[in-house]
Amino acid sequence: MARTPIPSETLPDQAVLDRELESYLGYVLRRAQMKVFQHLSARLEPFDLRPAQFTALVIIEQHPGLMQADLARALAIEPPQAVVLVNKLEKLGLAMRLRCKPDKRSYGIFLSKAGETRLKELKQLAAQSDLESTDSLNAQEREQLLALLRKLYRESH
């Protein structure tokens, strides 16, 4: 039996399409993540950065000298992806690899002075982006959402 596709002009709007899916946690989390991610991406674009690169800068700031493999693990990416990411941060003058003293074959990743300065600005931008992309929540709801999400990813199996 042949089936005909529904013409796109007759499709219902997004709210109708989402109705049944909104009962699934994974779907709702993904939709919310996409909204927040797209908002932050737009704010980082003038700096030629993406959210993963911003995250990497924060991790490097917190753990100066960490190895590339450790950064990859922290970002949940493959080591070759971390190489590309760190190369980009170096190209932008925000981070640098320095040879480690104990093991001359290894390199630690550090923020450059420009990276330290830029990261201060980017953190403010990211905080503002979070507020703007969740402007339908009040401060208490935002804190409650953060607490619940932290609990979900830290304590769930």
CSV table of N, CA and C in Angstrom, one decimal:
chain,number,residue,atom,x,y,z
A,1,MET,N,0.8,-1.2,0.0
A,1,MET,CA,0.0,0.0,0.0
A,1,MET,C,0.9,1.2,0.0
A,2,ALA,N,0.7,2.1,-1.0
A,2,ALA,CA,1.5,3.3,-1.1
A,2,ALA,C,1.0,4.4,-0.1
A,3,ARG,N,1.9,5.1,0.4
A,3,ARG,CA,1.6,6.2,1.4
A,3,ARG,C,2.1,7.5,0.8
A,4,THR,N,1.3,8.5,1.0
A,4,THR,CA,1.7,9.8,0.5
A,4,THR,C,2.2,10.7,1.6
A,5,PRO,N,3.3,11.4,1.4
A,5,PRO,CA,3.8,12.2,2.4
A,5,PRO,C,2.9,13.4,2.7
A,6,ILE,N,2.9,13.9,3.9
A,6,ILE,CA,2.1,15.1,4.2
A,6,ILE,C,2.8,16.4,3.7
A,7,PRO,N,2.2,17.2,2.9
A,7,PRO,CA,2.8,18.4,2.4
A,7,PRO,C,3.2,19.3,3.6
A,8,SER,N,4.4,19.9,3.5
A,8,SER,CA,4.9,20.7,4.6
A,8,SER,C,4.0,21.8,5.0
A,9,GLU,N,3.2,22.4,4.0
A,9,GLU,CA,2.4,23.5,4.4
A,9,GLU,C,1.1,23.1,5.2
A,10,THR,N,0.9,21.8,5.3
A,10,THR,CA,-0.3,21.3,6.1
A,10,THR,C,0.2,20.8,7.5
A,11,LEU,N,1.5,20.8,7.7
A,11,LEU,CA,1.9,20.3,9.0
A,11,LEU,C,1.5,21.3,10.1
A,12,PRO,N,1.2,20.8,11.3
A,12,PRO,CA,0.8,21.7,12.4
A,12,PRO,C,2.0,22.4,12.9
A,13,ASP,N,1.8,23.5,13.7
A,13,ASP,CA,2.9,24.2,14.2
A,13,ASP,C,3.7,23.4,15.2
A,14,GLN,N,4.9,23.9,15.7
A,14,GLN,CA,5.8,23.2,16.5
A,14,GLN,C,5.1,22.8,17.8
A,15,ALA,N,4.3,23.6,18.4
A,15,ALA,CA,3.7,23.3,19.7
A,15,ALA,C,2.8,22.0,19.6
A,16,VAL,N,2.1,21.9,18.5
A,16,VAL,CA,1.3,20.7,18.2
A,16,VAL,C,2.1,19.5,18.0
A,17,LEU,N,3.2,19.7,17.2
A,17,LEU,CA,4.2,18.6,17.0
A,17,LEU,C,4.8,18.1,18.3
A,18,ASP,N,5.1,19.0,19.2
A,18,ASP,CA,5.7,18.6,20.4
A,18,ASP,C,4.8,18.0,21.5
A,19,ARG,N,3.5,18.2,21.3
A,19,ARG,CA,2.6,17.8,22.4
A,19,ARG,C,2.8,16.5,23.0
A,20,GLU,N,2.8,15.4,22.3
A,20,GLU,CA,3.0,14.1,22.8
A,20,GLU,C,4.5,13.9,23.3
A,21,LEU,N,5.4,14.4,22.6
A,21,LEU,CA,6.8,14.2,22.9
A,21,LEU,C,7.2,14.9,24.2
A,22,GLU,N,6.5,16.0,24.6
A,22,GLU,CA,6.8,16.7,25.8
A,22,GLU,C,6.6,15.9,27.1
A,23,SER,N,6.1,14.7,27.0
A,23,SER,CA,6.0,13.8,28.2
A,23,SER,C,7.2,13.0,28.4
A,24,TYR,N,8.2,13.1,27.5
A,24,TYR,CA,9.5,12.4,27.6
A,24,TYR,C,10.6,13.4,28.0
A,25,LEU,N,11.2,13.0,29.1
A,25,LEU,CA,12.2,13.8,29.7
A,25,LEU,C,13.4,14.1,28.7
A,26,GLY,N,13.8,13.1,28.1
A,26,GLY,CA,14.9,13.3,27.1
A,26,GLY,C,14.6,14.3,26.1
A,27,TYR,N,13.4,14.3,25.5
A,27,TYR,CA,13.0,15.2,24.5
A,27,TYR,C,13.0,16.6,25.0
A,28,VAL,N,12.4,16.8,26.2
A,28,VAL,CA,12.3,18.2,26.8
A,28,VAL,C,13.7,18.7,27.2
A,29,LEU,N,14.5,17.8,27.7
A,29,LEU,CA,15.9,18.3,28.0
A,29,LEU,C,16.6,18.7,26.8
A,30,ARG,N,16.5,17.9,25.7
A,30,ARG,CA,17.2,18.3,24.5
A,30,ARG,C,16.7,19.6,23.9
A,31,ARG,N,15.4,19.8,23.9
A,31,ARG,CA,14.8,21.0,23.3
A,31,ARG,C,15.3,22.2,24.1
A,32,ALA,N,15.3,22.1,25.5
A,32,ALA,CA,15.8,23.2,26.3
A,32,ALA,C,17.3,23.4,26.1
A,33,GLN,N,18.0,22.3,26.0
A,33,GLN,CA,19.5,22.5,25.8
A,33,GLN,C,19.8,23.2,24.4
A,34,MET,N,19.0,22.8,23.4
A,34,MET,CA,19.2,23.4,22.1
A,34,MET,C,18.9,24.9,22.2
A,35,LYS,N,17.9,25.3,22.9
A,35,LYS,CA,17.6,26.8,23.0
A,35,LYS,C,18.7,27.5,23.7
A,36,VAL,N,19.2,27.0,24.8
A,36,VAL,CA,20.3,27.6,25.6
A,36,VAL,C,21.6,27.6,24.8
A,37,PHE,N,21.9,26.5,24.1
A,37,PHE,CA,23.1,26.3,23.3
A,37,PHE,C,23.1,27.3,22.2
A,38,GLN,N,22.0,27.4,21.5
A,38,GLN,CA,21.9,28.3,20.3
A,38,GLN,C,22.1,29.8,20.7
A,39,HIS,N,21.5,30.1,21.9
A,39,HIS,CA,21.6,31.5,22.4
A,39,HIS,C,23.1,31.8,22.7
A,40,LEU,N,23.8,30.9,23.4
A,40,LEU,CA,25.2,31.1,23.8
A,40,LEU,C,26.0,31.1,22.5
A,41,SER,N,25.8,30.2,21.6
A,41,SER,CA,26.5,30.1,20.3
A,41,SER,C,26.5,31.5,19.6
A,42,ALA,N,25.3,32.1,19.6
A,42,ALA,CA,25.2,33.4,18.9
A,42,ALA,C,26.0,34.5,19.6
A,43,ARG,N,26.1,34.4,20.9
A,43,ARG,CA,26.9,35.4,21.7
A,43,ARG,C,28.4,35.2,21.5
A,44,LEU,N,28.8,33.9,21.4
A,44,LEU,CA,30.2,33.6,21.2
A,44,LEU,C,30.7,33.8,19.8
A,45,GLU,N,29.8,33.8,18.8
A,45,GLU,CA,30.2,33.9,17.4
A,45,GLU,C,31.1,35.1,17.1
A,46,PRO,N,30.9,36.3,17.6
A,46,PRO,CA,31.8,37.4,17.3
A,46,PRO,C,33.2,37.2,17.8
A,47,PHE,N,33.4,36.3,18.7
A,47,PHE,CA,34.7,35.9,19.2
A,47,PHE,C,35.4,34.7,18.5
A,48,ASP,N,34.6,34.2,17.5
A,48,ASP,CA,35.1,33.1,16.7
A,48,ASP,C,35.2,31.8,17.6
A,49,LEU,N,34.3,31.7,18.6
A,49,LEU,CA,34.3,30.6,19.5
A,49,LEU,C,33.0,29.9,19.5
A,50,ARG,N,33.0,28.6,20.0
A,50,ARG,CA,31.8,27.8,20.1
A,50,ARG,C,31.7,27.4,21.6
A,51,PRO,N,30.5,27.0,22.0
A,51,PRO,CA,30.4,26.6,23.4
A,51,PRO,C,31.4,25.6,24.0
A,52,ALA,N,31.8,24.6,23.2
A,52,ALA,CA,32.7,23.7,23.7
A,52,ALA,C,34.1,24.3,23.9
A,53,GLN,N,34.5,25.3,23.1
A,53,GLN,CA,35.7,26.0,23.3
A,53,GLN,C,35.7,26.9,24.5
A,54,PHE,N,34.5,27.5,24.8
A,54,PHE,CA,34.4,28.3,26.0
A,54,PHE,C,34.5,27.4,27.2
A,55,THR,N,33.8,26.2,27.2
A,55,THR,CA,33.9,25.2,28.2
A,55,THR,C,35.4,24.8,28.5
A,56,ALA,N,36.1,24.6,27.4
A,56,ALA,CA,37.5,24.2,27.5
A,56,ALA,C,38.3,25.3,28.2
A,57,LEU,N,38.1,26.5,27.9
A,57,LEU,CA,38.8,27.6,28.5
A,57,LEU,C,38.5,27.6,30.0
A,58,VAL,N,37.3,27.4,30.4
A,58,VAL,CA,37.0,27.4,31.8
A,58,VAL,C,37.7,26.2,32.5
A,59,ILE,N,37.7,25.1,31.9
A,59,ILE,CA,38.4,23.9,32.5
A,59,ILE,C,39.9,24.2,32.6
A,60,ILE,N,40.5,24.7,31.6
A,60,ILE,CA,41.9,25.0,31.6
A,60,ILE,C,42.2,26.0,32.7
A,61,GLU,N,41.3,27.0,32.8
A,61,GLU,CA,41.5,28.0,33.9
A,61,GLU,C,41.5,27.3,35.3
A,62,GLN,N,40.6,26.4,35.5
A,62,GLN,CA,40.5,25.7,36.7
A,62,GLN,C,41.6,24.7,37.0
A,63,HIS,N,42.2,24.2,35.9
A,63,HIS,CA,43.2,23.1,36.0
A,63,HIS,C,44.4,23.5,35.1
A,64,PRO,N,45.1,24.6,35.4
A,64,PRO,CA,46.2,24.9,34.5
A,64,PRO,C,47.2,23.8,34.4
A,65,GLY,N,47.7,23.6,33.2
A,65,GLY,CA,48.7,22.5,33.0
A,65,GLY,C,48.1,21.1,32.7
A,66,LEU,N,46.8,21.0,32.6
A,66,LEU,CA,46.2,19.7,32.4
A,66,LEU,C,46.6,19.2,31.0
A,67,MET,N,46.7,17.9,30.9
A,67,MET,CA,47.0,17.3,29.6
A,67,MET,C,45.8,17.3,28.7
A,68,GLN,N,46.1,17.2,27.4
A,68,GLN,CA,45.1,17.2,26.4
A,68,GLN,C,44.1,16.0,26.6
A,69,ALA,N,44.7,14.8,26.9
A,69,ALA,CA,43.8,13.7,27.1
A,69,ALA,C,42.8,13.9,28.3
A,70,ASP,N,43.3,14.6,29.3
A,70,ASP,CA,42.4,14.9,30.4
A,70,ASP,C,41.3,16.0,30.0
A,71,LEU,N,41.7,16.9,29.2
A,71,LEU,CA,40.7,17.9,28.7
A,71,LEU,C,39.7,17.1,27.8
A,72,ALA,N,40.1,16.2,27.0
A,72,ALA,CA,39.2,15.4,26.2
A,72,ALA,C,38.2,14.7,27.1
A,73,ARG,N,38.7,14.1,28.1
A,73,ARG,CA,37.9,13.3,29.0
A,73,ARG,C,36.9,14.2,29.7
A,74,ALA,N,37.3,15.4,30.2
A,74,ALA,CA,36.5,16.4,30.8
A,74,ALA,C,35.3,16.9,29.9
A,75,LEU,N,35.7,17.0,28.6
A,75,LEU,CA,34.7,17.5,27.7
A,75,LEU,C,33.9,16.4,27.0
A,76,ALA,N,34.2,15.1,27.4
A,76,ALA,CA,33.5,13.9,26.8
A,76,ALA,C,33.6,13.9,25.3
A,77,ILE,N,34.9,14.2,24.8
A,77,ILE,CA,35.2,14.1,23.4
A,77,ILE,C,36.3,13.2,23.2
A,78,GLU,N,36.6,12.8,21.9
A,78,GLU,CA,37.7,11.9,21.6
A,78,GLU,C,39.0,12.8,21.6
A,79,PRO,N,40.1,12.2,21.9
A,79,PRO,CA,41.4,12.9,21.9
A,79,PRO,C,41.7,13.7,20.6
A,80,PRO,N,41.4,13.1,19.5
A,80,PRO,CA,41.7,13.9,18.2
A,80,PRO,C,40.9,15.2,18.2
A,81,GLN,N,39.7,15.2,18.7
A,81,GLN,CA,38.8,16.4,18.7
A,81,GLN,C,39.4,17.4,19.7
A,82,ALA,N,40.0,17.0,20.7
A,82,ALA,CA,40.7,17.9,21.7
A,82,ALA,C,41.9,18.6,21.0
A,83,VAL,N,42.6,17.8,20.2
A,83,VAL,CA,43.7,18.4,19.5
A,83,VAL,C,43.2,19.6,18.6
A,84,VAL,N,42.2,19.4,17.9
A,84,VAL,CA,41.6,20.4,17.0
A,84,VAL,C,41.2,21.6,17.8
A,85,LEU,N,40.5,21.3,18.9
A,85,LEU,CA,40.0,22.4,19.8
A,85,LEU,C,41.1,23.2,20.4
A,86,VAL,N,42.2,22.5,20.9
A,86,VAL,CA,43.3,23.3,21.5
A,86,VAL,C,44.1,24.0,20.4
A,87,ASN,N,44.2,23.4,19.2
A,87,ASN,CA,44.8,24.2,18.1
A,87,ASN,C,44.1,25.5,17.8
A,88,LYS,N,42.8,25.4,17.9
A,88,LYS,CA,41.9,26.6,17.6
A,88,LYS,C,42.2,27.7,18.7
A,89,LEU,N,42.2,27.2,20.0
A,89,LEU,CA,42.4,28.1,21.1
A,89,LEU,C,43.8,28.8,21.0
A,90,GLU,N,44.8,28.0,20.6
A,90,GLU,CA,46.2,28.5,20.4
A,90,GLU,C,46.2,29.5,19.2
A,91,LYS,N,45.5,29.2,18.1
A,91,LYS,CA,45.4,30.1,17.0
A,91,LYS,C,44.8,31.4,17.3
A,92,LEU,N,43.8,31.4,18.2
A,92,LEU,CA,43.2,32.6,18.7
A,92,LEU,C,44.0,33.4,19.8
A,93,GLY,N,45.1,32.7,20.2
A,93,GLY,CA,46.0,33.3,21.2
A,93,GLY,C,45.4,33.3,22.6
A,94,LEU,N,44.5,32.3,22.9
A,94,LEU,CA,43.8,32.2,24.2
A,94,LEU,C,44.4,31.2,25.1
A,95,ALA,N,45.1,30.2,24.5
A,95,ALA,CA,45.7,29.1,25.2
A,95,ALA,C,47.1,28.7,24.6
A,96,MET,N,47.9,28.0,25.4
A,96,MET,CA,49.2,27.6,24.9
A,96,MET,C,49.5,26.2,25.5
A,97,ARG,N,50.3,25.5,24.8
A,97,ARG,CA,50.8,24.2,25.3
A,97,ARG,C,52.3,24.4,25.7
A,98,LEU,N,52.6,24.0,26.9
A,98,LEU,CA,53.9,24.1,27.4
A,98,LEU,C,54.4,22.7,27.8
A,99,ARG,N,55.7,22.4,27.5
A,99,ARG,CA,56.3,21.1,27.8
A,99,ARG,C,56.4,21.0,29.3
A,100,CYS,N,56.0,19.8,29.7
A,100,CYS,CA,56.0,19.4,31.2
A,100,CYS,C,57.4,19.0,31.6
A,101,LYS,N,57.9,19.5,32.7
A,101,LYS,CA,59.2,19.2,33.2
A,101,LYS,C,59.4,17.7,33.5
A,102,PRO,N,58.6,17.0,34.2
A,102,PRO,CA,58.9,15.6,34.5
A,102,PRO,C,58.9,14.7,33.2
A,103,ASP,N,58.0,14.9,32.3
A,103,ASP,CA,58.0,14.1,31.1
A,103,ASP,C,58.1,15.1,29.9
A,104,LYS,N,59.2,15.1,29.3
A,104,LYS,CA,59.5,16.1,28.2
A,104,LYS,C,58.7,15.9,27.0
A,105,ARG,N,58.0,14.7,26.9
A,105,ARG,CA,57.2,14.4,25.8
A,105,ARG,C,55.8,14.9,25.9
A,106,SER,N,55.4,15.3,27.1
A,106,SER,CA,54.1,15.7,27.4
A,106,SER,C,54.0,17.3,27.5
A,107,TYR,N,52.8,17.7,27.1
A,107,TYR,CA,52.5,19.2,27.2
A,107,TYR,C,51.3,19.5,28.0
A,108,GLY,N,51.4,20.5,28.9
A,108,GLY,CA,50.3,21.0,29.6
A,108,GLY,C,49.7,22.1,28.9
A,109,ILE,N,48.4,22.3,29.1
A,109,ILE,CA,47.7,23.4,28.5
A,109,ILE,C,47.4,24.5,29.5
A,110,PHE,N,47.7,25.7,29.1
A,110,PHE,CA,47.5,26.9,30.0
A,110,PHE,C,46.8,28.0,29.2
A,111,LEU,N,46.1,28.8,29.9
A,111,LEU,CA,45.6,30.0,29.3
A,111,LEU,C,46.7,31.0,29.1
A,112,SER,N,46.7,31.7,28.0
A,112,SER,CA,47.6,32.9,27.8
A,112,SER,C,47.1,34.0,28.6
A,113,LYS,N,47.9,35.1,28.7
A,113,LYS,CA,47.4,36.3,29.4
A,113,LYS,C,46.1,36.8,28.6
A,114,ALA,N,46.2,36.8,27.3
A,114,ALA,CA,45.0,37.3,26.5
A,114,ALA,C,43.8,36.3,26.8
A,115,GLY,N,44.1,35.0,27.0
A,115,GLY,CA,43.0,34.1,27.3
A,115,GLY,C,42.4,34.4,28.7
A,116,GLU,N,43.2,34.7,29.6
A,116,GLU,CA,42.7,35.0,31.0
A,116,GLU,C,41.8,36.2,30.9
A,117,THR,N,42.3,37.2,30.2
A,117,THR,CA,41.5,38.5,30.1
A,117,THR,C,40.2,38.2,29.3
A,118,ARG,N,40.3,37.5,28.2
A,118,ARG,CA,39.1,37.2,27.4
A,118,ARG,C,38.1,36.3,28.1
A,119,LEU,N,38.6,35.4,28.9
A,119,LEU,CA,37.7,34.5,29.6
A,119,LEU,C,36.9,35.2,30.7
A,120,LYS,N,37.4,36.2,31.3
A,120,LYS,CA,36.6,37.0,32.2
A,120,LYS,C,35.4,37.6,31.5
A,121,GLU,N,35.7,38.2,30.3
A,121,GLU,CA,34.6,38.7,29.5
A,121,GLU,C,33.6,37.7,29.1
A,122,LEU,N,34.1,36.5,28.7
A,122,LEU,CA,33.3,35.4,28.2
A,122,LEU,C,32.4,34.9,29.3
A,123,LYS,N,32.9,34.8,30.5
A,123,LYS,CA,32.1,34.3,31.6
A,123,LYS,C,30.9,35.2,31.9
A,124,GLN,N,31.1,36.5,31.8
A,124,GLN,CA,30.0,37.4,32.0
A,124,GLN,C,29.0,37.3,30.9
A,125,LEU,N,29.5,37.1,29.7
A,125,LEU,CA,28.7,37.0,28.5
A,125,LEU,C,27.8,35.7,28.6
A,126,ALA,N,28.5,34.6,29.1
A,126,ALA,CA,27.8,33.3,29.3
A,126,ALA,C,26.7,33.4,30.3
A,127,ALA,N,27.0,34.1,31.4
A,127,ALA,CA,26.0,34.2,32.5
A,127,ALA,C,24.8,35.1,32.0
A,128,GLN,N,25.1,36.1,31.3
A,128,GLN,CA,24.0,36.9,30.7
A,128,GLN,C,23.2,36.1,29.7
A,129,SER,N,23.9,35.3,28.9
A,129,SER,CA,23.2,34.4,27.9
A,129,SER,C,22.3,33.5,28.7
A,130,ASP,N,22.8,32.9,29.8
A,130,ASP,CA,21.9,32.0,30.6
A,130,ASP,C,20.6,32.7,31.0
A,131,LEU,N,20.8,33.9,31.5
A,131,LEU,CA,19.7,34.7,32.0
A,131,LEU,C,18.7,35.0,30.9
A,132,GLU,N,19.2,35.4,29.8
A,132,GLU,CA,18.4,35.7,28.6
A,132,GLU,C,17.6,34.5,28.1
A,133,SER,N,18.3,33.4,28.0
A,133,SER,CA,17.7,32.2,27.4
A,133,SER,C,16.7,31.5,28.3
A,134,THR,N,16.8,31.9,29.6
A,134,THR,CA,15.8,31.3,30.6
A,134,THR,C,15.0,32.5,31.2
A,135,ASP,N,14.7,33.5,30.4
A,135,ASP,CA,14.0,34.6,30.9
A,135,ASP,C,12.5,34.3,31.3
A,136,SER,N,12.0,33.2,31.0
A,136,SER,CA,10.7,32.8,31.4
A,136,SER,C,10.7,32.3,32.8
A,137,LEU,N,11.9,32.1,33.4
A,137,LEU,CA,12.0,31.6,34.8
A,137,LEU,C,12.4,32.7,35.7
A,138,ASN,N,11.9,32.7,36.9
A,138,ASN,CA,12.4,33.7,37.9
A,138,ASN,C,13.6,33.1,38.5
A,139,ALA,N,14.3,33.9,39.4
A,139,ALA,CA,15.6,33.5,40.0
A,139,ALA,C,15.5,32.2,40.7
A,140,GLN,N,14.4,32.1,41.5
A,140,GLN,CA,14.2,30.9,42.3
A,140,GLN,C,14.0,29.6,41.4
A,141,GLU,N,13.2,29.8,40.4
A,141,GLU,CA,13.0,28.7,39.4
A,141,GLU,C,14.3,28.3,38.7
A,142,ARG,N,15.1,29.3,38.4
A,142,ARG,CA,16.3,29.0,37.7
A,142,ARG,C,17.3,28.2,38.6
A,143,GLU,N,17.3,28.6,39.9
A,143,GLU,CA,18.2,27.9,40.8
A,143,GLU,C,17.7,26.5,41.1
A,144,GLN,N,16.4,26.3,41.1
A,144,GLN,CA,15.8,25.0,41.3
A,144,GLN,C,16.0,24.1,40.1
A,145,LEU,N,15.9,24.7,38.9
A,145,LEU,CA,16.2,23.9,37.7
A,145,LEU,C,17.7,23.5,37.7
A,146,LEU,N,18.6,24.4,38.0
A,146,LEU,CA,20.0,24.0,38.1
A,146,LEU,C,20.3,22.9,39.1
A,147,ALA,N,19.7,23.0,40.3
A,147,ALA,CA,19.8,22.0,41.3
A,147,ALA,C,19.3,20.7,40.9
A,148,LEU,N,18.2,20.6,40.3
A,148,LEU,CA,17.6,19.4,39.8
A,148,LEU,C,18.5,18.8,38.7
A,149,LEU,N,18.9,19.6,37.8
A,149,LEU,CA,19.8,19.1,36.7
A,149,LEU,C,21.1,18.5,37.2
A,150,ARG,N,21.7,19.3,38.1
A,150,ARG,CA,22.9,18.8,38.7
A,150,ARG,C,22.7,17.4,39.4
A,151,LYS,N,21.6,17.3,40.2
A,151,LYS,CA,21.3,16.1,40.8
A,151,LYS,C,21.1,14.9,39.8
A,152,LEU,N,20.5,15.2,38.7
A,152,LEU,CA,20.2,14.2,37.7
A,152,LEU,C,21.5,13.7,37.1
A,153,TYR,N,22.5,14.6,36.7
A,153,TYR,CA,23.7,14.1,36.1
A,153,TYR,C,24.7,13.6,37.1
A,154,ARG,N,24.7,14.1,38.3
A,154,ARG,CA,25.7,13.6,39.3
A,154,ARG,C,25.3,12.4,40.0
A,155,GLU,N,24.0,12.2,40.3
A,155,GLU,CA,23.6,11.1,41.2
A,155,GLU,C,22.9,9.9,40.5
A,156,SER,N,22.5,10.1,39.2
A,156,SER,CA,21.8,9.0,38.5
A,156,SER,C,22.8,8.0,38.0
A,157,HIS,N,22.2,6.8,37.8
A,157,HIS,CA,23.1,5.7,37.3
A,157,HIS,C,23.1,5.7,35.8
